[in-house]
């Protein structure tokens, strides 16, 4: 009854989620469009993308405005702009995250870091681009004007002053910023070489717009690029919370042959390959069930549905990524089907683990009140976790809701993983007590060993997929980020195979022997 009720809940949730996704429209993709209205945040992470050689990014900024507007005397009170940070892996940026009480727009880039600062001077409608002269691994940023495309490396160079009272106009030189050719003349008034470039932007009554792009022209410029928007108020006081900004931005990122990030390009083939493995494992399990039909319980057929559901989810996920790779955004219908199968797979996995852990169909044919409470907690939490994942997948990274749902997903997934261990712990405790009282110590101890092995398997699976694989994702270079998905799917496949092997329908399985003995005891009690 509990399993049937759980299936009904999942079916209703899947239908409602599918309708909601159809109403909400397509998910976000590598062609991004983000609109922020009256936002108060000081730092917005717009996007992160891994680029190979000949990849490019185009950014179209429009409807950028502040509330209240910056007046002629507001030049020193508020600063807005963008920063482009380059790293080799998905770890934290040591430059942008080293402090939280300063504005990066007002700090000169260090000579050994790969960061470009684009600071907007709203009073003169000019964007100032600053970067370290020693950062040869940065691409050249170009701006699109009304007349033509104006590359920054052909504009006059300004060597910025580093003194605290830098109100003087920096001296202009005739050097260019082509870092592949001759080096620019170093500054004689500072300890760092900082290049600064200016470009006018369009100002329509306090609403600003401009476009810029960059191209990865060499191998040493490859990397993981993160684009941030910054809003800084000089006094960091109450006015900091009152200064709102609105922004409409379109970002297009593309590698030479794919709209996917460098670490995601192999994912379509990876998901298809893993879908085949899960399908074959499910087929082998069906063959075992048919061969040992006399020892098969209902839980075995529920276990058979899991690899096929997982395989379908991976197929639709691969199709979703294929369209993103080819055109920059997914096909709405395929995305919805993937989300529904992903929801069913996630809920079915935790239901199966909980049913095996409680001993349903093996030891007892009904669930106790304690077991039912676990299902009443785990199933809604698992549905909520999958909904949170789907919302994150379909939401732009720069929105305020993205961070909220990411935290919800982490918390709910942690609660689900903790709750799913309770049925196994209860079964272990029950077997420990039974082995000393009912006279069947040998069988109970064998079953106790089986449950302990299963408990260790669940803990290792949760620990690896939630912690170890994520640490590997952060540590590996940007082009190897797909290893996280590979390890996660391989760990899931190994967990499925080991679970099926330990609880396979066989006459010599201590789990099933105990079940048969319990049935004999029930018959004797009835007599």
Short mmCIF file of C-alpha atoms in Angstrom, two decimals, residues 14-450:
data_model
loop_
_atom_site.label_atom_id
_atom_site.label_comp_id
_atom_site.label_asym_id
_atom_site.label_seq_id
_atom_site.Cartn_x
_atom_site.Cartn_y
_atom_site.Cartn_z
CA UNK A 14 5.51 14.41 -12.48
CA UNK A 15 2.36 15.59 -14.26
CA UNK A 16 2.25 18.86 -12.33
CA UNK A 17 5.96 19.43 -12.89
CA UNK A 18 5.63 18.76 -16.62
CA UNK A 19 2.76 21.21 -16.95
CA UNK A 20 4.66 23.79 -14.94
CA UNK A 21 7.74 23.47 -17.12
CA UNK A 22 5.68 23.73 -20.28
CA UNK A 23 4.13 26.92 -18.91
CA UNK A 24 7.46 28.34 -17.77
CA UNK A 25 9.16 27.96 -21.15
CA UNK A 26 12.56 26.60 -22.16
CA UNK A 27 15.43 26.27 -19.76
CA UNK A 28 18.48 28.49 -19.72
CA UNK A 29 21.31 27.60 -22.04
CA UNK A 30 24.67 28.82 -23.35
CA UNK A 31 22.90 31.69 -25.09
CA UNK A 32 21.98 33.57 -21.94
CA UNK A 33 19.49 36.38 -21.45
CA UNK A 34 19.29 37.85 -17.95
CA UNK A 35 17.10 40.72 -16.78
CA UNK A 36 17.62 42.21 -13.32
CA UNK A 37 15.20 44.82 -11.99
CA UNK A 38 15.90 46.97 -8.92
CA UNK A 39 18.58 44.58 -7.66
CA UNK A 40 20.51 45.49 -4.52
CA UNK A 41 23.37 42.99 -4.69
CA UNK A 42 26.94 44.26 -4.76
CA UNK A 43 28.29 41.32 -6.77
CA UNK A 44 26.45 39.21 -9.34
CA UNK A 45 28.05 36.10 -10.83
CA UNK A 46 26.71 36.23 -14.39
CA UNK A 47 28.31 33.14 -15.88
CA UNK A 48 31.26 30.75 -16.02
CA UNK A 49 32.39 29.10 -19.25
CA UNK A 50 35.42 27.09 -20.35
CA UNK A 51 36.99 28.21 -23.63
CA UNK A 52 39.24 26.41 -26.07
CA UNK A 53 41.26 28.19 -28.76
CA UNK A 54 39.06 30.08 -31.27
CA UNK A 55 36.19 30.23 -28.79
CA UNK A 56 34.50 33.59 -28.19
CA UNK A 57 32.12 35.45 -25.90
CA UNK A 58 29.78 38.26 -26.93
CA UNK A 59 28.12 40.44 -24.31
CA UNK A 60 25.34 42.91 -25.05
CA UNK A 61 24.55 45.21 -22.10
CA UNK A 62 21.41 47.32 -22.32
CA UNK A 63 19.05 49.20 -20.01
CA UNK A 64 21.70 49.61 -17.34
CA UNK A 65 20.49 52.21 -14.84
CA UNK A 66 20.78 53.12 -11.19
CA UNK A 67 18.08 54.15 -8.73
CA UNK A 68 18.44 56.86 -7.56
CA UNK A 69 20.32 58.09 -10.66
CA UNK A 70 23.91 59.22 -10.32
CA UNK A 71 24.16 62.99 -10.56
CA UNK A 72 27.10 65.10 -11.74
CA UNK A 73 28.58 64.98 -8.23
CA UNK A 74 28.07 61.23 -7.79
CA UNK A 75 31.23 60.09 -9.48
CA UNK A 76 32.97 59.09 -6.28
CA UNK A 77 29.89 57.73 -4.44
CA UNK A 78 29.01 54.75 -6.62
CA UNK A 79 30.89 52.55 -9.07
CA UNK A 80 29.49 49.92 -11.41
CA UNK A 81 31.22 47.66 -13.87
CA UNK A 82 32.24 44.15 -14.84
CA UNK A 83 35.17 41.87 -14.14
CA UNK A 84 36.39 38.96 -16.24
CA UNK A 85 38.31 36.40 -14.24
CA UNK A 86 40.31 33.50 -15.70
CA UNK A 87 41.24 30.32 -13.83
CA UNK A 88 42.46 26.86 -14.82
CA UNK A 89 39.87 24.88 -12.84
CA UNK A 90 36.54 25.26 -11.09
CA UNK A 91 38.09 26.20 -7.75
CA UNK A 92 37.57 29.53 -6.08
CA UNK A 93 39.11 32.60 -7.62
CA UNK A 94 41.89 33.70 -5.28
CA UNK A 95 41.71 37.25 -6.58
CA UNK A 96 37.99 37.97 -6.49
CA UNK A 97 37.25 36.09 -3.27
CA UNK A 98 40.25 37.04 -1.19
CA UNK A 99 38.35 39.87 0.53
CA UNK A 100 34.74 40.93 0.96
CA UNK A 101 35.11 44.48 2.25
CA UNK A 102 36.57 46.16 -0.80
CA UNK A 103 35.40 46.98 -4.31
CA UNK A 104 37.35 45.25 -7.04
CA UNK A 105 36.51 48.08 -9.42
CA UNK A 106 38.63 50.43 -7.31
CA UNK A 107 41.55 48.03 -6.93
CA UNK A 108 44.24 47.80 -9.54
CA UNK A 109 44.75 44.29 -10.98
CA UNK A 110 47.88 42.57 -9.73
CA UNK A 111 50.52 41.74 -12.26
CA UNK A 112 50.40 37.97 -11.73
CA UNK A 113 46.64 37.46 -12.01
CA UNK A 114 44.38 37.08 -15.04
CA UNK A 115 41.62 39.61 -14.41
CA UNK A 116 40.19 42.33 -16.64
CA UNK A 117 38.25 45.18 -15.03
CA UNK A 118 35.60 47.09 -16.98
CA UNK A 119 34.59 50.12 -14.88
CA UNK A 120 31.80 52.40 -16.10
CA UNK A 121 32.13 56.14 -15.57
CA UNK A 122 28.44 57.07 -15.66
CA UNK A 123 29.05 60.81 -15.51
CA UNK A 124 31.07 60.86 -18.74
CA UNK A 125 29.46 57.77 -20.38
CA UNK A 126 32.79 55.99 -20.74
CA UNK A 127 33.88 52.44 -19.89
CA UNK A 128 37.45 52.07 -18.64
CA UNK A 129 39.17 48.74 -19.22
CA UNK A 130 42.07 47.90 -16.90
CA UNK A 131 44.34 44.87 -16.82
CA UNK A 132 47.83 43.98 -15.74
CA UNK A 133 50.51 44.43 -18.38
CA UNK A 134 52.08 41.16 -17.23
CA UNK A 135 48.88 39.13 -17.81
CA UNK A 136 49.74 37.82 -21.27
CA UNK A 137 47.18 35.04 -20.98
CA UNK A 138 44.20 37.40 -21.34
CA UNK A 139 42.37 37.85 -24.63
CA UNK A 140 41.95 41.26 -26.25
CA UNK A 141 38.55 42.77 -25.54
CA UNK A 142 36.86 44.60 -28.42
CA UNK A 143 33.91 46.94 -28.37
CA UNK A 144 31.16 47.33 -30.93
CA UNK A 145 30.40 50.96 -31.76
CA UNK A 146 27.74 52.42 -34.02
CA UNK A 147 30.23 52.86 -36.84
CA UNK A 148 32.35 49.73 -36.70
CA UNK A 149 34.10 47.28 -34.44
CA UNK A 150 36.82 49.14 -32.56
CA UNK A 151 39.51 46.89 -31.11
CA UNK A 152 41.06 48.10 -27.90
CA UNK A 153 44.52 47.21 -29.06
CA UNK A 154 44.37 50.01 -31.65
CA UNK A 155 43.27 52.70 -29.18
CA UNK A 156 45.69 55.07 -27.42
CA UNK A 157 46.96 53.69 -24.15
CA UNK A 158 46.63 55.34 -20.76
CA UNK A 159 49.07 54.50 -18.01
CA UNK A 160 47.12 54.84 -14.78
CA UNK A 161 48.49 56.50 -11.68
CA UNK A 162 48.73 54.28 -8.58
CA UNK A 163 48.83 57.04 -5.97
CA UNK A 164 45.97 57.45 -3.54
CA UNK A 165 45.06 60.93 -4.86
CA UNK A 166 44.68 59.75 -8.46
CA UNK A 167 42.51 62.62 -9.58
CA UNK A 168 44.94 63.76 -12.21
CA UNK A 169 44.46 62.79 -15.85
CA UNK A 170 46.80 59.93 -16.75
CA UNK A 171 49.28 60.60 -19.49
CA UNK A 172 48.51 59.04 -22.86
CA UNK A 173 51.05 57.14 -24.93
CA UNK A 174 51.16 55.92 -28.46
CA UNK A 175 51.81 52.28 -27.49
CA UNK A 176 49.17 49.65 -28.19
CA UNK A 177 48.03 46.80 -25.98
CA UNK A 178 48.80 44.00 -28.36
CA UNK A 179 50.54 41.71 -25.88
CA UNK A 180 51.69 39.40 -28.65
CA UNK A 181 53.89 42.11 -30.12
CA UNK A 182 56.03 44.79 -28.51
CA UNK A 183 55.43 45.46 -24.82
CA UNK A 184 53.86 48.74 -23.78
CA UNK A 185 55.94 51.37 -22.07
CA UNK A 186 55.95 50.71 -18.32
CA UNK A 187 54.64 53.26 -15.88
CA UNK A 188 57.32 55.36 -14.19
CA UNK A 189 55.13 56.41 -11.26
CA UNK A 190 54.00 53.05 -9.91
CA UNK A 191 55.32 49.65 -8.94
CA UNK A 192 52.88 47.83 -11.21
CA UNK A 193 52.24 48.05 -14.92
CA UNK A 194 48.52 48.69 -15.34
CA UNK A 195 47.00 49.25 -18.75
CA UNK A 196 43.85 51.31 -18.99
CA UNK A 197 41.71 51.88 -22.04
CA UNK A 198 38.62 54.02 -22.54
CA UNK A 199 35.66 53.58 -24.85
CA UNK A 200 32.46 55.63 -25.07
CA UNK A 201 29.10 54.02 -24.35
CA UNK A 202 25.56 54.99 -25.31
CA UNK A 203 23.70 57.11 -22.75
CA UNK A 204 19.95 57.60 -23.10
CA UNK A 205 18.80 59.79 -20.19
CA UNK A 206 20.60 57.78 -17.55
CA UNK A 207 20.13 54.38 -19.25
CA UNK A 208 23.38 52.98 -20.60
CA UNK A 209 24.10 50.31 -23.22
CA UNK A 210 27.18 48.91 -24.97
CA UNK A 211 28.55 45.70 -26.47
CA UNK A 212 31.89 43.98 -26.15
CA UNK A 213 33.38 40.63 -27.09
CA UNK A 214 36.62 38.71 -26.97
CA UNK A 215 38.15 35.83 -28.90
CA UNK A 216 40.54 33.15 -27.61
CA UNK A 217 43.37 33.49 -30.11
CA UNK A 218 46.09 31.30 -28.59
CA UNK A 219 46.52 28.17 -26.49
CA UNK A 220 47.76 30.02 -23.40
CA UNK A 221 44.50 32.01 -23.30
CA UNK A 222 42.40 28.88 -22.84
CA UNK A 223 40.75 28.54 -19.47
CA UNK A 224 37.65 28.94 -17.35
CA UNK A 225 36.31 32.50 -17.63
CA UNK A 226 33.91 33.96 -15.07
CA UNK A 227 31.99 37.17 -15.73
CA UNK A 228 30.82 39.25 -12.76
CA UNK A 229 28.84 42.46 -12.38
CA UNK A 230 29.81 44.77 -9.52
CA UNK A 231 28.07 47.66 -7.82
CA UNK A 232 30.07 49.50 -5.18
CA UNK A 233 29.11 52.42 -2.94
CA UNK A 234 32.05 54.34 -1.54
CA UNK A 235 30.96 54.70 2.06
CA UNK A 236 29.66 51.12 2.44
CA UNK A 237 27.00 52.56 4.70
CA UNK A 238 23.19 52.64 4.61
CA UNK A 239 23.24 54.12 1.11
CA UNK A 240 24.76 50.88 -0.08
CA UNK A 241 21.45 49.10 0.45
CA UNK A 242 19.42 51.92 -1.09
CA UNK A 243 21.32 52.09 -4.37
CA UNK A 244 19.46 49.79 -6.77
CA UNK A 245 20.43 48.82 -10.30
CA UNK A 246 18.58 47.43 -13.30
CA UNK A 247 20.28 45.50 -16.06
CA UNK A 248 19.42 43.64 -19.25
CA UNK A 249 22.27 41.50 -20.56
CA UNK A 250 22.66 38.94 -23.32
CA UNK A 251 25.68 36.61 -23.31
CA UNK A 252 26.64 34.28 -26.14
CA UNK A 253 29.46 31.81 -25.55
CA UNK A 254 30.76 29.34 -28.08
CA UNK A 255 33.68 27.03 -28.57
CA UNK A 256 34.88 26.25 -32.12
CA UNK A 257 32.38 23.42 -32.69
CA UNK A 258 30.00 23.58 -29.76
CA UNK A 259 28.00 25.95 -27.56
CA UNK A 260 28.94 23.80 -24.57
CA UNK A 261 31.67 24.71 -22.14
CA UNK A 262 35.00 22.97 -22.65
CA UNK A 263 34.35 20.56 -19.79
CA UNK A 264 30.84 19.70 -21.05
CA UNK A 265 31.52 18.90 -24.71
CA UNK A 266 31.90 15.11 -24.12
CA UNK A 267 28.67 14.90 -22.06
CA UNK A 268 26.21 13.86 -24.83
CA UNK A 269 28.35 10.84 -25.77
CA UNK A 270 29.01 10.09 -22.10
CA UNK A 271 25.32 10.04 -21.20
CA UNK A 272 24.42 7.84 -24.18
CA UNK A 273 27.19 5.38 -23.29
CA UNK A 274 26.11 5.18 -19.66
CA UNK A 275 22.46 4.79 -20.73
CA UNK A 276 23.49 1.68 -22.68
CA UNK A 277 25.28 0.24 -19.63
CA UNK A 278 22.25 0.83 -17.38
CA UNK A 279 19.96 -0.72 -20.00
CA UNK A 280 22.17 -3.80 -20.26
CA UNK A 281 22.30 -4.14 -16.47
CA UNK A 282 18.50 -3.92 -16.34
CA UNK A 283 18.20 -6.56 -19.08
CA UNK A 284 20.56 -8.88 -17.19
CA UNK A 285 18.50 -8.38 -14.03
CA UNK A 286 15.27 -9.28 -15.87
CA UNK A 287 16.97 -12.46 -17.15
CA UNK A 288 17.94 -13.39 -13.57
CA UNK A 289 14.38 -12.81 -12.34
CA UNK A 290 12.91 -15.01 -15.05
CA UNK A 291 15.48 -17.72 -14.39
CA UNK A 292 14.83 -17.73 -10.62
CA UNK A 293 11.11 -17.05 -10.73
CA UNK A 294 10.38 -19.16 -7.64
CA UNK A 295 12.50 -16.90 -5.40
CA UNK A 296 11.34 -13.55 -6.82
CA UNK A 297 9.55 -10.99 -4.65
CA UNK A 298 7.78 -7.77 -5.61
CA UNK A 299 10.78 -5.71 -4.52
CA UNK A 300 12.84 -7.43 -7.23
CA UNK A 301 10.56 -6.06 -9.96
CA UNK A 302 10.77 -2.61 -8.41
CA UNK A 303 14.55 -2.95 -8.52
CA UNK A 304 14.23 -3.91 -12.21
CA UNK A 305 12.36 -0.69 -13.01
CA UNK A 306 15.19 1.45 -11.60
CA UNK A 307 17.98 0.84 -14.20
CA UNK A 308 15.51 1.27 -17.08
CA UNK A 309 14.23 4.57 -15.64
CA UNK A 310 17.82 5.68 -15.13
CA UNK A 311 18.67 4.72 -18.72
CA UNK A 312 15.72 6.73 -20.10
CA UNK A 313 16.72 9.74 -18.03
CA UNK A 314 20.27 9.60 -19.40
CA UNK A 315 19.02 9.28 -23.00
CA UNK A 316 16.85 12.38 -22.68
CA UNK A 317 19.66 14.20 -20.90
CA UNK A 318 22.00 13.40 -23.80
CA UNK A 319 19.42 14.66 -26.32
CA UNK A 320 18.99 17.84 -24.28
CA UNK A 321 22.74 18.49 -24.27
CA UNK A 322 22.99 17.66 -27.98
CA UNK A 323 20.63 20.48 -28.91
CA UNK A 324 22.36 22.86 -26.54
CA UNK A 325 25.68 21.95 -28.16
CA UNK A 326 24.41 22.51 -31.70
CA UNK A 327 22.21 25.61 -31.28
CA UNK A 328 22.93 27.05 -27.84
CA UNK A 329 19.57 26.30 -26.23
CA UNK A 330 17.51 23.15 -25.66
CA UNK A 331 14.33 21.98 -27.37
CA UNK A 332 11.55 22.60 -24.90
CA UNK A 333 9.80 19.24 -25.33
CA UNK A 334 12.95 17.16 -24.84
CA UNK A 335 13.91 19.21 -21.79
CA UNK A 336 10.51 18.59 -20.16
CA UNK A 337 10.68 14.84 -20.83
CA UNK A 338 14.16 14.74 -19.31
CA UNK A 339 13.00 16.59 -16.20
CA UNK A 340 10.08 14.19 -15.69
CA UNK A 341 12.24 11.07 -16.06
CA UNK A 342 14.88 12.61 -13.80
CA UNK A 343 12.23 13.22 -11.14
CA UNK A 344 10.92 9.66 -11.39
CA UNK A 345 14.42 8.18 -11.31
CA UNK A 346 15.44 10.13 -8.21
CA UNK A 347 12.31 9.29 -6.26
CA UNK A 348 12.34 5.64 -7.33
CA UNK A 349 15.97 5.25 -6.23
CA UNK A 350 15.32 6.43 -2.69
CA UNK A 351 12.06 4.45 -2.45
CA UNK A 352 13.84 1.25 -3.50
CA UNK A 353 16.69 1.81 -1.02
CA UNK A 354 14.19 2.47 1.77
CA UNK A 355 12.11 -0.62 0.94
CA UNK A 356 15.18 -2.87 0.87
CA UNK A 357 16.41 -1.33 4.11
CA UNK A 358 13.12 -2.01 5.89
CA UNK A 359 13.06 -5.59 4.65
CA UNK A 360 9.74 -5.18 2.86
CA UNK A 361 8.71 -8.30 0.89
CA UNK A 362 11.77 -10.18 2.14
CA UNK A 363 11.10 -10.31 5.87
CA UNK A 364 7.70 -8.65 6.23
CA UNK A 365 4.89 -8.05 3.79
CA UNK A 366 3.60 -4.90 5.47
CA UNK A 367 5.36 -1.75 6.62
CA UNK A 368 5.35 -0.76 10.26
CA UNK A 369 4.25 2.68 11.42
CA UNK A 370 7.88 3.66 11.85
CA UNK A 371 8.66 2.63 8.27
CA UNK A 372 5.66 4.53 6.93
CA UNK A 373 6.86 7.69 8.66
CA UNK A 374 10.19 7.37 6.87
CA UNK A 375 8.38 7.19 3.52
CA UNK A 376 6.21 10.17 4.43
CA UNK A 377 9.41 12.14 5.01
CA UNK A 378 11.74 10.82 2.29
CA UNK A 379 9.35 10.90 -0.69
CA UNK A 380 8.30 14.59 -0.36
CA UNK A 381 11.91 15.59 0.36
CA UNK A 382 13.18 13.72 -2.68
CA UNK A 383 10.51 15.28 -4.91
CA UNK A 384 11.44 18.72 -3.54
CA UNK A 385 15.15 18.03 -4.15
CA UNK A 386 14.49 17.09 -7.77
CA UNK A 387 12.25 20.12 -8.28
CA UNK A 388 15.02 22.32 -6.87
CA UNK A 389 17.51 20.73 -9.28
CA UNK A 390 15.18 21.33 -12.22
CA UNK A 391 14.62 24.96 -11.24
CA UNK A 392 18.39 25.48 -10.96
CA UNK A 393 18.91 23.94 -14.39
CA UNK A 394 16.29 26.22 -15.95
CA UNK A 395 17.34 29.44 -14.17
CA UNK A 396 20.07 31.86 -15.14
CA UNK A 397 22.99 31.85 -12.74
CA UNK A 398 22.83 35.58 -12.08
CA UNK A 399 19.27 35.64 -10.71
CA UNK A 400 18.62 35.94 -6.99
CA UNK A 401 16.51 32.76 -7.05
CA UNK A 402 19.45 30.67 -8.31
CA UNK A 403 21.41 30.90 -5.06
CA UNK A 404 18.28 30.26 -2.96
CA UNK A 405 17.31 27.07 -4.80
CA UNK A 406 20.91 25.88 -4.80
CA UNK A 407 20.97 26.08 -1.01
CA UNK A 408 17.57 24.36 -0.81
CA UNK A 409 18.83 21.54 -3.05
CA UNK A 410 21.92 21.00 -0.91
CA UNK A 411 19.95 20.96 2.35
CA UNK A 412 17.14 18.72 1.12
CA UNK A 413 19.52 16.25 -0.52
CA UNK A 414 21.49 16.06 2.74
CA UNK A 415 18.29 15.37 4.70
CA UNK A 416 17.23 12.66 2.23
CA UNK A 417 20.60 10.93 2.46
CA UNK A 418 20.42 11.01 6.25
CA UNK A 419 16.82 9.79 6.45
CA UNK A 420 17.44 6.90 4.06
CA UNK A 421 19.95 5.36 6.49
CA UNK A 422 17.45 5.00 9.36
CA UNK A 423 15.58 1.93 7.99
CA UNK A 424 18.87 0.06 7.55
CA UNK A 425 20.00 0.99 11.06
CA UNK A 426 16.68 -0.19 12.50
CA UNK A 427 16.98 -3.49 10.65
CA UNK A 428 20.51 -4.00 11.96
CA UNK A 429 19.37 -3.33 15.52
CA UNK A 430 16.42 -5.69 15.12
CA UNK A 431 18.69 -8.46 13.83
CA UNK A 432 21.15 -7.95 16.68
CA UNK A 433 18.36 -8.44 19.18
CA UNK A 434 16.87 -11.39 17.28
CA UNK A 435 20.17 -13.23 16.97
CA UNK A 436 20.39 -13.54 20.74
CA UNK A 437 16.77 -14.51 21.47
CA UNK A 438 15.07 -16.56 18.77
CA UNK A 439 17.50 -19.46 18.51
CA UNK A 440 18.45 -18.85 14.87
CA UNK A 441 21.73 -17.14 15.57
CA UNK A 442 23.56 -18.44 12.49
CA UNK A 443 20.97 -17.23 9.98
CA UNK A 444 20.41 -13.97 11.80
CA UNK A 445 24.13 -13.27 11.99
CA UNK A 446 24.48 -13.96 8.24
CA UNK A 447 21.63 -11.57 7.55
CA UNK A 448 23.09 -9.04 9.97
CA UNK A 449 26.36 -9.18 8.02
CA UNK A 450 24.43 -8.64 4.79
#
